[in-house]
PDB file of C-alpha atoms in Angstrom:
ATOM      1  CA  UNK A   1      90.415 -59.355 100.654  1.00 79.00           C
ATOM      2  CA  UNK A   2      91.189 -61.220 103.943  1.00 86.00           C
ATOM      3  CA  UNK A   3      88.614 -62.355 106.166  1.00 92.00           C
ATOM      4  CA  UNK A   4      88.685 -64.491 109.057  1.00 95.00           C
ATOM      5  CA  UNK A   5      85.472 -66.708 110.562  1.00 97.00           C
ATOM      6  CA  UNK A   6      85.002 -67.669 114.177  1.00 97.00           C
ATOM      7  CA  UNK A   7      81.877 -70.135 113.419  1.00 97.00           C
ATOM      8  CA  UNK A   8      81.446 -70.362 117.561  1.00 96.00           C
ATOM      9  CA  UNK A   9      80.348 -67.330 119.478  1.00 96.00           C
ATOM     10  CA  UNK A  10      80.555 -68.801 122.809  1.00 97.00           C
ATOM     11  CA  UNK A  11      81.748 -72.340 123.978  1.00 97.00           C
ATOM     12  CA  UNK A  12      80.951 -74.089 127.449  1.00 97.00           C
ATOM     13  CA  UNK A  13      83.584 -76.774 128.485  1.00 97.00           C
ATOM     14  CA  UNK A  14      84.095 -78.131 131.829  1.00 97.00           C
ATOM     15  CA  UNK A  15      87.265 -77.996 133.555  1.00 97.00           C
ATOM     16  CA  UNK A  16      89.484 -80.918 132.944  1.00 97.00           C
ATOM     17  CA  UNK A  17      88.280 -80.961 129.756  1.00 98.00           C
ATOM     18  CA  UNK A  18      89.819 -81.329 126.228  1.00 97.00           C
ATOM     19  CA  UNK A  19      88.998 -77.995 123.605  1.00 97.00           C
ATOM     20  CA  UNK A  20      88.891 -77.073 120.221  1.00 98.00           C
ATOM     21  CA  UNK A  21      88.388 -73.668 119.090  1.00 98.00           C
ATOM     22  CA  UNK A  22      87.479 -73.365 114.980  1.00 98.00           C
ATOM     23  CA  UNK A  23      88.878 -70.570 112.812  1.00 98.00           C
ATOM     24  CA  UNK A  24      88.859 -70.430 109.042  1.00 97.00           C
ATOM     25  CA  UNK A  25      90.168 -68.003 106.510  1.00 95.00           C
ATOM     26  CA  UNK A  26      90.280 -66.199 103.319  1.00 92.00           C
ATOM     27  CA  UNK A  27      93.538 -65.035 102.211  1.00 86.00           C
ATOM     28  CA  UNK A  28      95.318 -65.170  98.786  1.00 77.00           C
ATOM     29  CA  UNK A  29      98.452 -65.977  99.582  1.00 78.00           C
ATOM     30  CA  UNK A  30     100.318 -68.452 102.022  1.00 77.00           C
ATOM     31  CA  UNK A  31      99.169 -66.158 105.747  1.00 85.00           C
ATOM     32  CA  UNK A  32     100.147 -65.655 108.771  1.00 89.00           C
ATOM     33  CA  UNK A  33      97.866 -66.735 111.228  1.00 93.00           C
ATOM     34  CA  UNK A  34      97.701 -66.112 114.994  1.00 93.00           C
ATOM     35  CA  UNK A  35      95.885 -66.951 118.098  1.00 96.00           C
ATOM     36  CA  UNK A  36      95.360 -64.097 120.407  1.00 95.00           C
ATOM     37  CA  UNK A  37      93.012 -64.011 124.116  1.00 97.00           C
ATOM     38  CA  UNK A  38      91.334 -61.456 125.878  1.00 95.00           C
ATOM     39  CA  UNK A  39      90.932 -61.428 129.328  1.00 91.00           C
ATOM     40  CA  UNK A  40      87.854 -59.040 130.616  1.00 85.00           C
ATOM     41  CA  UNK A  41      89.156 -55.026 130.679  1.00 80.00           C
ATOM     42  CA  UNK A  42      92.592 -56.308 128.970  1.00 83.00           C
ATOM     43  CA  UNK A  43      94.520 -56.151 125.783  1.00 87.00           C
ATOM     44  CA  UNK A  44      94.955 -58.963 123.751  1.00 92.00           C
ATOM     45  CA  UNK A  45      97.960 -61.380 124.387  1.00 93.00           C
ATOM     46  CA  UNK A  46      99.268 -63.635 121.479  1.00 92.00           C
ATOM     47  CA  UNK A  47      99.092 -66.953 122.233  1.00 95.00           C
ATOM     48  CA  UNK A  48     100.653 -68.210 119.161  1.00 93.00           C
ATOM     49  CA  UNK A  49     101.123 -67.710 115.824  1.00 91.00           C
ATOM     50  CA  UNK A  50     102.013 -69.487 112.622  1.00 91.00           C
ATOM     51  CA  UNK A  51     104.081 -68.386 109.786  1.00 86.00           C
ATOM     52  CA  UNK A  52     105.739 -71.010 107.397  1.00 83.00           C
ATOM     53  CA  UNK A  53     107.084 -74.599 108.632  1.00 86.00           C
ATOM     54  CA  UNK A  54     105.585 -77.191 110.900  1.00 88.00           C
ATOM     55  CA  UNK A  55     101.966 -76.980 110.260  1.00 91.00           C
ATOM     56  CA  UNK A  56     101.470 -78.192 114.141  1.00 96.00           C
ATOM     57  CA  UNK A  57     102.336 -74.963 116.393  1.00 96.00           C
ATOM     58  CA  UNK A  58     102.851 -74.851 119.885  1.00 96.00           C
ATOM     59  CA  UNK A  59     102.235 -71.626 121.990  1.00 95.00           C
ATOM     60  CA  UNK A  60     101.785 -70.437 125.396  1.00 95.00           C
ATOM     61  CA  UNK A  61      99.803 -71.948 128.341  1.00 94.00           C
ATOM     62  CA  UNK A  62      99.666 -75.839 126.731  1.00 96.00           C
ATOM     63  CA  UNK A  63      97.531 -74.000 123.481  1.00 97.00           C
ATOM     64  CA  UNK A  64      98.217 -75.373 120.118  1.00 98.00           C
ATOM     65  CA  UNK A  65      97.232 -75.208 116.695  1.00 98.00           C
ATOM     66  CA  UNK A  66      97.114 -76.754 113.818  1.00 97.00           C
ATOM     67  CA  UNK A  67      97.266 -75.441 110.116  1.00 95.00           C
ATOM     68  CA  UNK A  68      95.291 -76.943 106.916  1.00 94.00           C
ATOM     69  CA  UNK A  69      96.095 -75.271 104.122  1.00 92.00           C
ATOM     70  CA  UNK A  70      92.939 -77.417 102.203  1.00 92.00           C
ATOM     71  CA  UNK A  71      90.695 -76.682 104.842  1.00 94.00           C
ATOM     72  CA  UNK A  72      91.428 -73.154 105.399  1.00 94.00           C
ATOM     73  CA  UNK A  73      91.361 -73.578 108.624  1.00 96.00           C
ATOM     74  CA  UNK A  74      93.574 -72.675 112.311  1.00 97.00           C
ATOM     75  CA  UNK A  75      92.025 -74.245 115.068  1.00 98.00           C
ATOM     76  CA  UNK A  76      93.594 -74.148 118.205  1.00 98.00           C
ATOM     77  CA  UNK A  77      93.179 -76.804 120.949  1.00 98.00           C
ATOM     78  CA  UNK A  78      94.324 -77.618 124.394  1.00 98.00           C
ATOM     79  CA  UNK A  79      93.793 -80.715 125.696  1.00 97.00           C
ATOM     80  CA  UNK A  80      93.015 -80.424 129.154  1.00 97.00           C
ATOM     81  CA  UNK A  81      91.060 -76.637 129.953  1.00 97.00           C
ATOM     82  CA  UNK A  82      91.758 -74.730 133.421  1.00 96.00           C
ATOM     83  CA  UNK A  83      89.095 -72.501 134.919  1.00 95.00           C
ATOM     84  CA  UNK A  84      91.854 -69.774 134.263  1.00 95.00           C
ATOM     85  CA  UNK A  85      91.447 -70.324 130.400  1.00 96.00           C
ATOM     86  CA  UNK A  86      88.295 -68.403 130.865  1.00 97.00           C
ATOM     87  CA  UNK A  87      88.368 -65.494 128.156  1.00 97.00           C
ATOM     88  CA  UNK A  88      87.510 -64.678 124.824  1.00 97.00           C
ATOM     89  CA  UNK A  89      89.891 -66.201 122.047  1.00 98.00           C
ATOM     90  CA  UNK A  90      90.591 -64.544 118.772  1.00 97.00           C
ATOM     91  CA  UNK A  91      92.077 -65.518 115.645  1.00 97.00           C
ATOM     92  CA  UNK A  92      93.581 -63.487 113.256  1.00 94.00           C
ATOM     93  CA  UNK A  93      95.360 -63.483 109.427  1.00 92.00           C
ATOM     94  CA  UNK A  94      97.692 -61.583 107.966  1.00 84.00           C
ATOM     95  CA  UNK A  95      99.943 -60.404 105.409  1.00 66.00           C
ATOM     96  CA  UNK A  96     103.525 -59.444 104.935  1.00 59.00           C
ATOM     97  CA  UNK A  97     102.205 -55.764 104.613  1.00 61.00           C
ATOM     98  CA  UNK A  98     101.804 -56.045 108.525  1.00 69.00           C
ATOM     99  CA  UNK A  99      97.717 -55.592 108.422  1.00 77.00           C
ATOM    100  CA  UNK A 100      95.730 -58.171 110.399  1.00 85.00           C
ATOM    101  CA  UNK A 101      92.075 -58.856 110.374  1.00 91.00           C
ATOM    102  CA  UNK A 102      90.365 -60.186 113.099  1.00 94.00           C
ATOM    103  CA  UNK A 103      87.711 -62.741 113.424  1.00 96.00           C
ATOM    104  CA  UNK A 104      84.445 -61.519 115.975  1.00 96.00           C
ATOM    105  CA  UNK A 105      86.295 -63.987 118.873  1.00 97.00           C
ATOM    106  CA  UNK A 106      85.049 -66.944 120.711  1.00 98.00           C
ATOM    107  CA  UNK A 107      83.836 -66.901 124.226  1.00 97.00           C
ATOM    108  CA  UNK A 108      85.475 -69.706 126.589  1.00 97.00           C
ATOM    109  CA  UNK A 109      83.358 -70.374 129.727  1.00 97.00           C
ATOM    110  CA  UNK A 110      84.563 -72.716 132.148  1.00 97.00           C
ATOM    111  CA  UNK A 111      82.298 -74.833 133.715  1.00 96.00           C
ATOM    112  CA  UNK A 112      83.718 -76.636 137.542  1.00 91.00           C
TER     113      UNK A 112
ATOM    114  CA  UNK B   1     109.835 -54.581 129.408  1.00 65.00           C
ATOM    115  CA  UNK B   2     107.295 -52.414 129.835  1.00 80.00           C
ATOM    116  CA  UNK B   3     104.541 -53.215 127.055  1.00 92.00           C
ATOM    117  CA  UNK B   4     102.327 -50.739 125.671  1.00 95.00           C
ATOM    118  CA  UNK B   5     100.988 -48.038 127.874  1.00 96.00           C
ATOM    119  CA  UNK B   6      97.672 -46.109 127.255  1.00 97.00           C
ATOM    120  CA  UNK B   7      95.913 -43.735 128.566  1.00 97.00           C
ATOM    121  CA  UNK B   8      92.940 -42.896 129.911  1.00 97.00           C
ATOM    122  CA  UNK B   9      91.719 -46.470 130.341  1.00 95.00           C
ATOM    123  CA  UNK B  10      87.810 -45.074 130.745  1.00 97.00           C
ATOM    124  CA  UNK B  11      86.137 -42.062 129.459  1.00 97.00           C
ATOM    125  CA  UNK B  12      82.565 -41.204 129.047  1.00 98.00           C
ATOM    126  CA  UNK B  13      81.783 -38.052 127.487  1.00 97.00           C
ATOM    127  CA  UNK B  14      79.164 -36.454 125.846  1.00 97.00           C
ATOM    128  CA  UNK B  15      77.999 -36.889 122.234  1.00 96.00           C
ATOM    129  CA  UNK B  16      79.820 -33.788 120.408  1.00 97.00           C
ATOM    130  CA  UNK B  17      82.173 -33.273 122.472  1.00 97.00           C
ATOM    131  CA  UNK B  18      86.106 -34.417 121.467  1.00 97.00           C
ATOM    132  CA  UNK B  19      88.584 -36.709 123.283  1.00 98.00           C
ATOM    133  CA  UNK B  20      91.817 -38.533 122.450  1.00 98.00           C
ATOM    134  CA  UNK B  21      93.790 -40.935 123.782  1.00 98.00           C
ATOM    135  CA  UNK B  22      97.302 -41.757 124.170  1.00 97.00           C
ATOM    136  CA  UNK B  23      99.564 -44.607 123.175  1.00 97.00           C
ATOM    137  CA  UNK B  24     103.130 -45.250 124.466  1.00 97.00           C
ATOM    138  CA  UNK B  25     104.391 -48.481 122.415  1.00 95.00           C
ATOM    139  CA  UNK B  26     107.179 -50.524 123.658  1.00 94.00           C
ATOM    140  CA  UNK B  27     110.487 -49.446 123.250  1.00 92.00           C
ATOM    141  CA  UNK B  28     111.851 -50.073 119.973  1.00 89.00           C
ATOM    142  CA  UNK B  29     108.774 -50.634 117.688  1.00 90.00           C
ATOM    143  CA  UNK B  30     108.936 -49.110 114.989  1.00 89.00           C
ATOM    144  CA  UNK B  31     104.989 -49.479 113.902  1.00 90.00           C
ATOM    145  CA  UNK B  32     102.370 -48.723 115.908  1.00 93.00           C
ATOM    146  CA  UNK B  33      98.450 -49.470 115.051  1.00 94.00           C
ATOM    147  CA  UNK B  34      95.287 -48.108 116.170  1.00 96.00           C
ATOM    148  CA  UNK B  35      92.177 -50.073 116.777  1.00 96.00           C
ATOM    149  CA  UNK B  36      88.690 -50.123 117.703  1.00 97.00           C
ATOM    150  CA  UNK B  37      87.111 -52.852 118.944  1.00 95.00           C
ATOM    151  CA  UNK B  38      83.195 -52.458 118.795  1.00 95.00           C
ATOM    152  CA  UNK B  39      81.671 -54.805 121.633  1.00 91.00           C
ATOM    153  CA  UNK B  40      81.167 -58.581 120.613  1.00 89.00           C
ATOM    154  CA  UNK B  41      83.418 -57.895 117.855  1.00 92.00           C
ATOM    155  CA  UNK B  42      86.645 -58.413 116.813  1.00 93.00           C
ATOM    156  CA  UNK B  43      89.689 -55.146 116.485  1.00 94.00           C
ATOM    157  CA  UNK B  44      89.213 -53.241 113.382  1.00 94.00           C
ATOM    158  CA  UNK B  45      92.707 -51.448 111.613  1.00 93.00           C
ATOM    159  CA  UNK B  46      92.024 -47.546 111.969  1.00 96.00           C
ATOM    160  CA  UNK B  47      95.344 -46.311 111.482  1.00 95.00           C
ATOM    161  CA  UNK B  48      99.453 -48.258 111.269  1.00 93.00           C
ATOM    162  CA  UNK B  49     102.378 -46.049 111.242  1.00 93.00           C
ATOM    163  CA  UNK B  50     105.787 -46.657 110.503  1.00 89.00           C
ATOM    164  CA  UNK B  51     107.721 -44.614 112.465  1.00 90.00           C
ATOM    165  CA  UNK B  52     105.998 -41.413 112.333  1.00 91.00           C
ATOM    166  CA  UNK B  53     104.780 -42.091 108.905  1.00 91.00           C
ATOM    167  CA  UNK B  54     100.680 -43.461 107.975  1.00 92.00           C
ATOM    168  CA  UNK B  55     100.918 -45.869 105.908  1.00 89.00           C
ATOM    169  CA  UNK B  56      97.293 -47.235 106.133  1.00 88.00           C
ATOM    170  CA  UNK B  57      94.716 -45.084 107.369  1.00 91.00           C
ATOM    171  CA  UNK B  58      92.045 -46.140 104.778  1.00 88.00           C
ATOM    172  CA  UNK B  59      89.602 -47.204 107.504  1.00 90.00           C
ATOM    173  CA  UNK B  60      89.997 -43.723 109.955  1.00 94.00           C
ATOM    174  CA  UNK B  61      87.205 -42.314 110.113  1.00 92.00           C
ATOM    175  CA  UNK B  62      88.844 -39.291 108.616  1.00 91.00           C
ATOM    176  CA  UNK B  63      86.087 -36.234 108.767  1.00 94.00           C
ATOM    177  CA  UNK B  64      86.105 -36.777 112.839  1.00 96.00           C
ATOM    178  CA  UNK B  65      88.554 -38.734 113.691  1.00 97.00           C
ATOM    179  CA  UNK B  66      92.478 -37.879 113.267  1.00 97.00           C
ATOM    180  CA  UNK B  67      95.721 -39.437 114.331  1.00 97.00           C
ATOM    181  CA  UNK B  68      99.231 -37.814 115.174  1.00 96.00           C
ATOM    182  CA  UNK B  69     102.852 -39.848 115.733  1.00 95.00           C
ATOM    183  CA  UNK B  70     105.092 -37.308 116.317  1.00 83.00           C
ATOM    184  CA  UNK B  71     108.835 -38.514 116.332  1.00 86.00           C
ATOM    185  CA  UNK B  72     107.782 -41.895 115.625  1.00 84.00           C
ATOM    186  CA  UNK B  73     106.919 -42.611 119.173  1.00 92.00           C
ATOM    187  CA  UNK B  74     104.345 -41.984 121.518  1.00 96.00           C
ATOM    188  CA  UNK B  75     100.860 -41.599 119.496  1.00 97.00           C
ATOM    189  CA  UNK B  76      97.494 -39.844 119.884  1.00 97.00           C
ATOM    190  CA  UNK B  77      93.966 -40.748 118.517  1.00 98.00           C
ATOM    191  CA  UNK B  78      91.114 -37.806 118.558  1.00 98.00           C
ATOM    192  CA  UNK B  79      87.554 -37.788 118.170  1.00 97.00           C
ATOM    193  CA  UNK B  80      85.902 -34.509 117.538  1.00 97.00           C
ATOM    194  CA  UNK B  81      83.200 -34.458 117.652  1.00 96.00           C
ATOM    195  CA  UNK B  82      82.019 -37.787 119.446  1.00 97.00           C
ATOM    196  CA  UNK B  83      79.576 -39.756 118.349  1.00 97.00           C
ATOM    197  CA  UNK B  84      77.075 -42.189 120.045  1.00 96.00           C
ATOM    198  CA  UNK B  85      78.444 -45.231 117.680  1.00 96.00           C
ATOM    199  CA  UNK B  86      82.037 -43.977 118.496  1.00 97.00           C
ATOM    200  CA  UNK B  87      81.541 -45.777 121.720  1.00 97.00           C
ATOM    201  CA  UNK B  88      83.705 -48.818 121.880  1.00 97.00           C
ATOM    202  CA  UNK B  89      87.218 -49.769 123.376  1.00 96.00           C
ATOM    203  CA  UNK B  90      90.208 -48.413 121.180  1.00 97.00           C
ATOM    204  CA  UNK B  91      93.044 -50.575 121.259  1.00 96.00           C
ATOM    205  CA  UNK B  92      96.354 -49.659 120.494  1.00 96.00           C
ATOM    206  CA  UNK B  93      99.376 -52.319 119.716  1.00 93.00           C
ATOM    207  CA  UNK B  94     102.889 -52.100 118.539  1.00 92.00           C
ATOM    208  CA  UNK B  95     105.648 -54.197 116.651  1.00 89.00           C
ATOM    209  CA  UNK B  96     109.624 -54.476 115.286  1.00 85.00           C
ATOM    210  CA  UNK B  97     108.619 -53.254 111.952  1.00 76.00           C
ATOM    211  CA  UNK B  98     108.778 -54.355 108.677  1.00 69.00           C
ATOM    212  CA  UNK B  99     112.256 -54.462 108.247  1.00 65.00           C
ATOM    213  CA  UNK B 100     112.377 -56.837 111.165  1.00 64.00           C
ATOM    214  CA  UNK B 101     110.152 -58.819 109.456  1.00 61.00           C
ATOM    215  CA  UNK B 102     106.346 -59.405 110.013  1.00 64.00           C
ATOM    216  CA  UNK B 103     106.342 -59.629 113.962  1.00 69.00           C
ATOM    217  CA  UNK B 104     103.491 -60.127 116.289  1.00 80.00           C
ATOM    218  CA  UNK B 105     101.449 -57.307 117.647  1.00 88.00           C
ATOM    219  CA  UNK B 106     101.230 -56.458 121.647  1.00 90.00           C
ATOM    220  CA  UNK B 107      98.425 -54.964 122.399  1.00 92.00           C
ATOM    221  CA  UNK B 108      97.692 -52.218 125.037  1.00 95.00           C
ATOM    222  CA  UNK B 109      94.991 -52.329 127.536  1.00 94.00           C
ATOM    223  CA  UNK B 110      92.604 -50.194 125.716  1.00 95.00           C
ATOM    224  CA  UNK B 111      90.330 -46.818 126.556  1.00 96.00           C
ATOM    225  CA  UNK B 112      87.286 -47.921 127.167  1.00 96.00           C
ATOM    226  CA  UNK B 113      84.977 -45.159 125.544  1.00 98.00           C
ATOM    227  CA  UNK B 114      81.607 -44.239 125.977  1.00 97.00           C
ATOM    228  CA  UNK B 115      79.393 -41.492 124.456  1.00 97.00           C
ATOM    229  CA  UNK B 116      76.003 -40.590 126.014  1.00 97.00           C
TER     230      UNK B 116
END
């Protein structure tokens, strides 16, 4: 079965700042991965997403990520955080049957 | 484009009582999903169709909840009765397909439920 972990419930960086969001994952197959966020009362919006190729991936609003197939893991970063970037990130896997499971998210706060 | 288009965006109801929702995907996509989000948590998979067909509904609910796709477009999602634990936010998202490939999902805004 597919699983995905978000080992940070909430994060605190201040503006200006560089940020790494973790996400690791079960899958048995080569995955699909993606980055979605989730603004307060809104859907989610795909920030980026990773299927086969260049393990580095770049996405929308200066977000990247980077996939290690040894480590399991997607972790996206951006290296310098807006007080806009406030919101709750999620990562997600998936499989070419089209199902996606969702990690439990990461809260971004923002500090001035 | 319009994206995906829900409706209501709040309801609060009464336990045992029913409610639904409604789900316009974007143009053109051909699968459509059903979520719900519990809060602090991450979208859980109720229900994907493929044009009007359900091709995974193994987590719906399927004694109260139910799901309809008529002409493989606009959806609707139904609760009857409600629950207190059915209160959550109930996402819906749409892609291409799986003959376009596996494409990303856009989400709707979601219907934020709540059952007192």
């Amino acid at each position: 079965a597919q699983s995905v972990t978000q080992p940070d419930i909430h994060i605190t960086v201040s503006e200006g700042a560089s940020l790494e969001l973790r996400c690791n994952y079960s899958y048995g197959a080569t995955p699909y991965l993606f980055w979605y966020v989730q603004s307060p009362g809104q859907g989610l919006q795909l920030l980026l997403k990773y299927f086969s190729g260049d393990t580095l991936v770049q996405g929308i609003k200066g977000f990247e990520a980077e996939f290690k197939r040894s480590q399991s893991s997607f972790n996206l970063r951006k290296p310098s955080v807006h007080w806009s970037d406030a919101a709750e990130y999620f990562c997600a896997v998936g499989g070419g049957a089209g199902k996606s499971t969702f990690g439990d998210g990461t809260t971004l706060t923002v500090k001035p | 484009e319009a994206g995906v288009v829900q409706s209501p965006r709040y309801k609060i109801i009464e336990k045992k009582q029913p409610v639904a929702f409604w789900c316009n995907p974007i143009s053109g996509h051909n699968t459509l999903y059903w979520y719900r989000q519990n809060l602090g948590q991450g979208p859980e998979l109720l229900i994907r169709y493929e044009n009007e067909e359900a091709v995974d509904d193994s987590q719906l609910p399927k004694d109260r909840f139910s799901a309809e796709r008529l002409k493989g477009v606009d959806s609707t999602l139904k609760i009857q009765p409600a629950e207190l634990g059915d209160s959550a936010v109930y996402l819906c998202a749409s892609s291409l397909g799986r003959l376009a490939g596996y494409n990303e999902q856009y989400f709707g805004p979601g219907t934020r439920l709540t059952v007192t």
